[in-house]
Amino acid sequence: MPCGTAKLFIYNSDVTHRMDLLRVEQHEVIMEDRPFATGGCRVAYLLRFSQMVHTPFVAKKYLRGDAFEEDYRCSALAAEVAQAFNERNPPKKVRYILPNKILQFMGCSYLVEEFLHGTWLKHNNIFGHLLSNRATPHSFSHFSLEYSRHRYLLLDIQGVSGDSGIDTYTDPAVITHTAGTMGYTDTGLSGARDFFANHRCSSVCQLLGLLPVHPQLLRMESMCCTPPLCTCVHPQ
């Protein structure tokens, strides 16, 4: 089990259009040597800080090249949509983790997030397939299209449902008109159309005042007006 000294780069979570470095800390850490979860883009390790040994964190390592700014921007968009979604008073509210910490440890860089307790569920994916029968996650995806005025759709909805009545999600995919605009997981207009080919509006959609979307008639606007990825320096 690897342990030793690591640098923790902490970014200002109040600045959502770019990563703004606040401070750098040095910590003694313990990391599991085997990942507890593996996805298409990242592997996740259990991480503990020596001064908070009973509080687990997640350290995510990228499989296809570092995408810290990309994930930060996508998560910031998702958090904004979640706030607007909750203001509509849905039966169940949602929140997104904003990943604002990068750990440099033993020559590698990891994205650090809080550990989510509970049963992990993935509700839909970047290809528009529905992986659960829950209403809230898919209605949230549908809502994101309306909220963004057809500039993007949030997919890859995944996370845990807490006892407090709030779903906590992480690792969103932002789907735009042109595949790749918002990174590797952006499957473009075809991904959005496939979602709406599978989605059937629920009572949550109706409560939110969302209208059904015909997949073949779906049009999306350009994302060219969104802030660019930042060019600040990050740990190598």
mmCIF file of C-alpha atoms in Angstrom:
data_model
loop_
_atom_site.group_PDB
_atom_site.id
_atom_site.type_symbol
_atom_site.label_atom_id
_atom_site.label_comp_id
_atom_site.label_asym_id
_atom_site.label_seq_id
_atom_site.Cartn_x
_atom_site.Cartn_y
_atom_site.Cartn_z
ATOM 1 C CA MET A 1 0.000 0.000 0.000
ATOM 2 C CA PRO A 2 1.822 3.181 -1.196
ATOM 3 C CA CYS A 3 2.329 5.903 1.405
ATOM 4 C CA GLY A 4 4.440 9.032 1.568
ATOM 5 C CA THR A 5 4.518 12.773 1.018
ATOM 6 C CA ALA A 6 2.280 14.323 -1.643
ATOM 7 C CA LYS A 7 1.499 17.790 -2.919
ATOM 8 C CA LEU A 8 -2.138 18.869 -3.002
ATOM 9 C CA PHE A 9 -3.051 21.655 -5.439
ATOM 10 C CA ILE A 10 -6.307 23.352 -4.375
ATOM 11 C CA TYR A 11 -8.262 25.514 -6.829
ATOM 12 C CA ASN A 12 -10.833 28.224 -6.163
ATOM 13 C CA SER A 13 -14.271 26.596 -6.455
ATOM 14 C CA ASP A 14 -15.884 30.046 -6.728
ATOM 15 C CA VAL A 15 -14.250 30.471 -10.140
ATOM 16 C CA THR A 16 -16.108 28.058 -12.394
ATOM 17 C CA HIS A 17 -15.034 28.989 -15.934
ATOM 18 C CA ARG A 18 -11.368 28.148 -15.345
ATOM 19 C CA MET A 19 -9.097 26.570 -12.744
ATOM 20 C CA ASP A 20 -7.690 29.290 -10.452
ATOM 21 C CA LEU A 21 -4.984 28.002 -8.115
ATOM 22 C CA LEU A 22 -5.517 29.019 -4.484
ATOM 23 C CA ARG A 23 -2.707 27.248 -2.666
ATOM 24 C CA VAL A 24 -0.445 24.209 -2.563
ATOM 25 C CA GLU A 25 -0.309 21.986 0.519
ATOM 26 C CA GLN A 26 1.958 19.128 1.527
ATOM 27 C CA HIS A 27 0.423 16.034 3.107
ATOM 28 C CA GLU A 28 1.308 12.543 4.192
ATOM 29 C CA VAL A 29 -1.037 10.189 2.342
ATOM 30 C CA ILE A 30 -1.910 6.512 2.091
ATOM 31 C CA MET A 31 -3.303 5.152 -1.162
ATOM 32 C CA GLU A 32 -4.600 1.686 -1.964
ATOM 33 C CA ASP A 33 -2.423 0.009 -4.574
ATOM 34 C CA ARG A 34 -5.390 -1.421 -6.486
ATOM 35 C CA PRO A 35 -8.270 0.640 -7.872
ATOM 36 C CA PHE A 36 -11.733 -0.036 -6.471
ATOM 37 C CA ALA A 37 -13.415 1.137 -9.680
ATOM 38 C CA THR A 38 -12.465 1.406 -13.344
ATOM 39 C CA GLY A 39 -14.308 3.346 -16.027
ATOM 40 C CA GLY A 40 -13.727 4.213 -19.638
ATOM 41 C CA CYS A 41 -11.700 7.340 -18.773
ATOM 42 C CA ARG A 42 -10.455 6.939 -15.193
ATOM 43 C CA VAL A 43 -9.478 4.495 -12.484
ATOM 44 C CA ALA A 44 -10.374 5.289 -8.869
ATOM 45 C CA TYR A 45 -8.239 4.568 -5.803
ATOM 46 C CA LEU A 46 -9.098 4.873 -2.134
ATOM 47 C CA LEU A 47 -7.046 7.682 -0.583
ATOM 48 C CA ARG A 48 -6.527 8.763 3.025
ATOM 49 C CA PHE A 49 -4.686 11.729 4.507
ATOM 50 C CA SER A 50 -2.660 10.935 7.629
ATOM 51 C CA GLN A 51 -4.311 13.708 9.650
ATOM 52 C CA MET A 52 -7.785 12.424 8.650
ATOM 53 C CA VAL A 53 -7.121 8.711 8.449
ATOM 54 C CA HIS A 54 -10.750 7.763 9.128
ATOM 55 C CA THR A 55 -12.076 9.956 6.304
ATOM 56 C CA PRO A 56 -11.758 8.302 2.888
ATOM 57 C CA PHE A 57 -11.281 10.216 -0.351
ATOM 58 C CA VAL A 58 -11.161 9.142 -3.977
ATOM 59 C CA ALA A 59 -8.073 9.650 -6.146
ATOM 60 C CA LYS A 60 -8.863 9.385 -9.866
ATOM 61 C CA LYS A 61 -6.179 8.726 -12.450
ATOM 62 C CA TYR A 62 -6.858 9.344 -16.123
ATOM 63 C CA LEU A 63 -6.472 6.578 -18.683
ATOM 64 C CA ARG A 64 -6.422 8.775 -21.802
ATOM 65 C CA GLY A 65 -4.238 11.692 -20.786
ATOM 66 C CA ASP A 66 -4.919 14.261 -18.102
ATOM 67 C CA ALA A 67 -8.204 16.131 -18.455
ATOM 68 C CA PHE A 68 -8.374 18.131 -15.235
ATOM 69 C CA GLU A 69 -9.575 21.418 -16.794
ATOM 70 C CA GLU A 70 -12.037 19.565 -19.003
ATOM 71 C CA ASP A 71 -13.594 17.721 -16.064
ATOM 72 C CA TYR A 72 -13.650 20.868 -13.953
ATOM 73 C CA ARG A 73 -15.497 22.837 -16.616
ATOM 74 C CA CYS A 74 -18.003 20.028 -17.231
ATOM 75 C CA SER A 75 -18.639 19.638 -13.491
ATOM 76 C CA ALA A 76 -19.102 23.393 -13.071
ATOM 77 C CA LEU A 77 -21.735 23.406 -15.828
ATOM 78 C CA ALA A 78 -23.465 20.416 -14.226
ATOM 79 C CA ALA A 79 -23.457 22.097 -10.795
ATOM 80 C CA GLU A 80 -25.060 25.192 -12.329
ATOM 81 C CA VAL A 81 -27.773 23.086 -13.973
ATOM 82 C CA ALA A 82 -28.346 21.213 -10.701
ATOM 83 C CA GLN A 83 -28.964 24.485 -8.869
ATOM 84 C CA ALA A 84 -31.523 25.565 -11.486
ATOM 85 C CA PHE A 85 -33.123 22.103 -11.400
ATOM 86 C CA ASN A 86 -33.506 22.253 -7.609
ATOM 87 C CA GLU A 87 -35.119 25.689 -7.839
ATOM 88 C CA ARG A 88 -38.002 24.016 -9.683
ATOM 89 C CA ASN A 89 -38.701 21.969 -6.509
ATOM 90 C CA PRO A 90 -38.496 18.464 -8.000
ATOM 91 C CA PRO A 91 -39.450 15.475 -5.805
ATOM 92 C CA LYS A 92 -35.733 14.746 -5.363
ATOM 93 C CA LYS A 93 -32.943 17.299 -5.591
ATOM 94 C CA VAL A 94 -29.483 16.717 -7.055
ATOM 95 C CA ARG A 95 -25.998 18.043 -6.483
ATOM 96 C CA TYR A 96 -22.707 17.702 -8.340
ATOM 97 C CA ILE A 97 -19.225 17.428 -6.888
ATOM 98 C CA LEU A 98 -16.907 20.152 -8.204
ATOM 99 C CA PRO A 99 -13.443 18.538 -8.419
ATOM 100 C CA ASN A 100 -11.079 21.310 -7.327
ATOM 101 C CA LYS A 101 -8.142 19.321 -5.934
ATOM 102 C CA ILE A 102 -5.219 17.684 -7.743
ATOM 103 C CA LEU A 103 -2.805 15.403 -5.911
ATOM 104 C CA GLN A 104 0.767 14.894 -7.111
ATOM 105 C CA PHE A 105 2.066 11.644 -5.645
ATOM 106 C CA MET A 106 4.879 9.293 -6.674
ATOM 107 C CA GLY A 107 5.229 10.847 -10.115
ATOM 108 C CA CYS A 108 1.518 10.770 -10.989
ATOM 109 C CA SER A 109 -1.318 13.280 -10.781
ATOM 110 C CA TYR A 110 -4.767 12.411 -9.449
ATOM 111 C CA LEU A 111 -8.073 14.220 -9.240
ATOM 112 C CA VAL A 112 -9.222 14.129 -5.588
ATOM 113 C CA GLU A 113 -12.893 14.043 -4.579
ATOM 114 C CA GLU A 114 -14.918 13.193 -1.520
ATOM 115 C CA PHE A 115 -15.819 9.515 -1.141
ATOM 116 C CA LEU A 116 -19.522 8.963 -1.716
ATOM 117 C CA HIS A 117 -21.109 6.472 0.660
ATOM 118 C CA GLY A 118 -23.985 4.382 -0.623
ATOM 119 C CA THR A 119 -24.891 2.239 -3.602
ATOM 120 C CA TRP A 120 -23.315 3.581 -6.777
ATOM 121 C CA LEU A 121 -25.594 3.655 -9.802
ATOM 122 C CA LYS A 122 -25.006 4.765 -13.356
ATOM 123 C CA HIS A 123 -28.318 5.921 -14.829
ATOM 124 C CA ASN A 124 -27.437 6.731 -18.444
ATOM 125 C CA ASN A 125 -24.325 6.863 -20.586
ATOM 126 C CA ILE A 126 -22.726 9.045 -23.253
ATOM 127 C CA PHE A 127 -24.423 7.052 -26.018
ATOM 128 C CA GLY A 128 -27.899 7.871 -24.719
ATOM 129 C CA HIS A 129 -28.631 4.427 -23.278
ATOM 130 C CA LEU A 130 -30.787 4.329 -20.154
ATOM 131 C CA LEU A 131 -29.254 2.133 -17.461
ATOM 132 C CA SER A 132 -31.802 2.595 -14.672
ATOM 133 C CA ASN A 133 -35.545 3.118 -14.406
ATOM 134 C CA ARG A 134 -35.323 6.056 -11.982
ATOM 135 C CA ALA A 135 -37.093 9.221 -13.089
ATOM 136 C CA THR A 136 -34.943 11.946 -11.506
ATOM 137 C CA PRO A 137 -31.643 11.304 -13.360
ATOM 138 C CA HIS A 138 -33.241 11.156 -16.813
ATOM 139 C CA SER A 139 -35.474 14.147 -16.127
ATOM 140 C CA PHE A 140 -32.346 16.012 -15.024
ATOM 141 C CA SER A 141 -30.724 15.201 -18.374
ATOM 142 C CA HIS A 142 -33.858 16.385 -20.186
ATOM 143 C CA PHE A 143 -33.924 19.568 -18.083
ATOM 144 C CA SER A 144 -30.302 20.363 -18.949
ATOM 145 C CA LEU A 145 -31.180 20.684 -22.632
ATOM 146 C CA GLU A 146 -33.931 23.199 -21.887
ATOM 147 C CA TYR A 147 -31.856 25.100 -19.338
ATOM 148 C CA SER A 148 -28.947 25.468 -21.767
ATOM 149 C CA ARG A 149 -31.292 26.579 -24.561
ATOM 150 C CA HIS A 150 -30.261 23.557 -26.592
ATOM 151 C CA ARG A 151 -26.529 24.288 -26.320
ATOM 152 C CA TYR A 152 -25.735 21.109 -24.361
ATOM 153 C CA LEU A 153 -27.188 17.994 -22.753
ATOM 154 C CA LEU A 154 -25.833 16.363 -19.595
ATOM 155 C CA LEU A 155 -25.390 12.590 -19.781
ATOM 156 C CA ASP A 156 -23.357 9.914 -17.988
ATOM 157 C CA ILE A 157 -25.463 10.625 -14.897
ATOM 158 C CA GLN A 158 -24.005 8.566 -12.049
ATOM 159 C CA GLY A 159 -23.580 8.638 -8.300
ATOM 160 C CA VAL A 160 -25.383 7.763 -5.093
ATOM 161 C CA SER A 161 -28.787 8.485 -3.590
ATOM 162 C CA GLY A 162 -28.342 9.742 -0.053
ATOM 163 C CA ASP A 163 -30.550 9.405 3.016
ATOM 164 C CA SER A 164 -31.115 13.169 2.933
ATOM 165 C CA GLY A 165 -33.232 12.848 -0.191
ATOM 166 C CA ILE A 166 -30.561 14.268 -2.478
ATOM 167 C CA ASP A 167 -28.830 12.502 -5.359
ATOM 168 C CA THR A 168 -25.091 13.251 -5.504
ATOM 169 C CA TYR A 169 -23.519 12.887 -8.927
ATOM 170 C CA THR A 170 -20.024 13.103 -10.359
ATOM 171 C CA ASP A 171 -18.140 12.774 -13.671
ATOM 172 C CA PRO A 172 -20.746 14.369 -15.975
ATOM 173 C CA ALA A 173 -20.507 14.278 -19.747
ATOM 174 C CA VAL A 174 -21.495 17.460 -21.573
ATOM 175 C CA ILE A 175 -22.937 16.617 -24.979
ATOM 176 C CA THR A 176 -22.878 19.359 -27.619
ATOM 177 C CA HIS A 177 -23.719 19.749 -31.290
ATOM 178 C CA THR A 178 -20.230 18.724 -32.385
ATOM 179 C CA ALA A 179 -18.644 15.623 -30.860
ATOM 180 C CA GLY A 180 -15.460 16.327 -28.914
ATOM 181 C CA THR A 181 -16.205 19.988 -28.174
ATOM 182 C CA MET A 182 -16.385 19.237 -24.456
ATOM 183 C CA GLY A 183 -13.871 16.423 -24.446
ATOM 184 C CA TYR A 184 -13.616 12.725 -25.117
ATOM 185 C CA THR A 185 -17.043 11.911 -23.653
ATOM 186 C CA ASP A 186 -18.894 14.446 -25.840
ATOM 187 C CA THR A 187 -20.687 12.218 -28.371
ATOM 188 C CA GLY A 188 -22.303 15.113 -30.195
ATOM 189 C CA LEU A 189 -25.745 15.466 -31.691
ATOM 190 C CA SER A 190 -26.047 11.720 -32.315
ATOM 191 C CA GLY A 191 -25.587 11.005 -28.589
ATOM 192 C CA ALA A 192 -28.258 13.564 -27.706
ATOM 193 C CA ARG A 193 -30.686 12.172 -30.279
ATOM 194 C CA ASP A 194 -30.112 8.630 -29.040
ATOM 195 C CA PHE A 195 -30.929 9.710 -25.491
ATOM 196 C CA PHE A 196 -34.241 11.207 -26.525
ATOM 197 C CA ALA A 197 -35.009 8.148 -28.655
ATOM 198 C CA ASN A 198 -34.847 6.122 -25.420
ATOM 199 C CA HIS A 199 -36.221 8.652 -22.920
ATOM 200 C CA ARG A 200 -39.907 8.708 -22.075
ATOM 201 C CA CYS A 201 -41.057 11.740 -20.110
ATOM 202 C CA SER A 202 -41.965 10.882 -16.521
ATOM 203 C CA SER A 203 -44.086 12.649 -13.934
ATOM 204 C CA VAL A 204 -40.929 14.549 -12.948
ATOM 205 C CA CYS A 205 -40.576 15.917 -16.495
ATOM 206 C CA GLN A 206 -44.212 16.944 -16.388
ATOM 207 C CA LEU A 207 -43.783 18.615 -13.001
ATOM 208 C CA LEU A 208 -40.847 20.589 -14.398
ATOM 209 C CA GLY A 209 -42.887 21.639 -17.419
ATOM 210 C CA LEU A 210 -40.593 19.859 -19.878
ATOM 211 C CA LEU A 211 -41.961 19.119 -23.334
ATOM 212 C CA PRO A 212 -41.223 15.829 -25.146
ATOM 213 C CA VAL A 213 -38.319 16.040 -27.599
ATOM 214 C CA HIS A 214 -38.553 14.266 -30.940
ATOM 215 C CA PRO A 215 -35.045 12.834 -31.486
ATOM 216 C CA GLN A 216 -34.910 13.299 -35.251
ATOM 217 C CA LEU A 217 -36.153 16.881 -34.988
ATOM 218 C CA LEU A 218 -33.682 17.808 -32.244
ATOM 219 C CA ARG A 219 -31.413 20.718 -33.096
ATOM 220 C CA MET A 220 -28.588 21.990 -30.909
ATOM 221 C CA GLU A 221 -26.922 25.395 -30.839
ATOM 222 C CA SER A 222 -23.178 25.989 -30.945
ATOM 223 C CA MET A 223 -21.160 26.013 -27.714
ATOM 224 C CA CYS A 224 -18.666 28.502 -29.172
ATOM 225 C CA CYS A 225 -19.644 31.188 -26.638
ATOM 226 C CA THR A 226 -18.556 29.125 -23.612
ATOM 227 C CA PRO A 227 -15.357 30.113 -21.785
ATOM 228 C CA PRO A 228 -12.201 28.448 -23.150
ATOM 229 C CA LEU A 229 -10.167 25.969 -21.205
ATOM 230 C CA CYS A 230 -7.675 27.745 -19.021
ATOM 231 C CA THR A 231 -3.968 27.841 -19.772
ATOM 232 C CA CYS A 232 -2.734 27.957 -16.171
ATOM 233 C CA VAL A 233 0.108 25.724 -15.050
ATOM 234 C CA HIS A 234 -0.722 22.417 -13.354
ATOM 235 C CA PRO A 235 1.458 19.757 -11.772
ATOM 236 C CA GLN A 236 3.222 17.465 -14.183
#
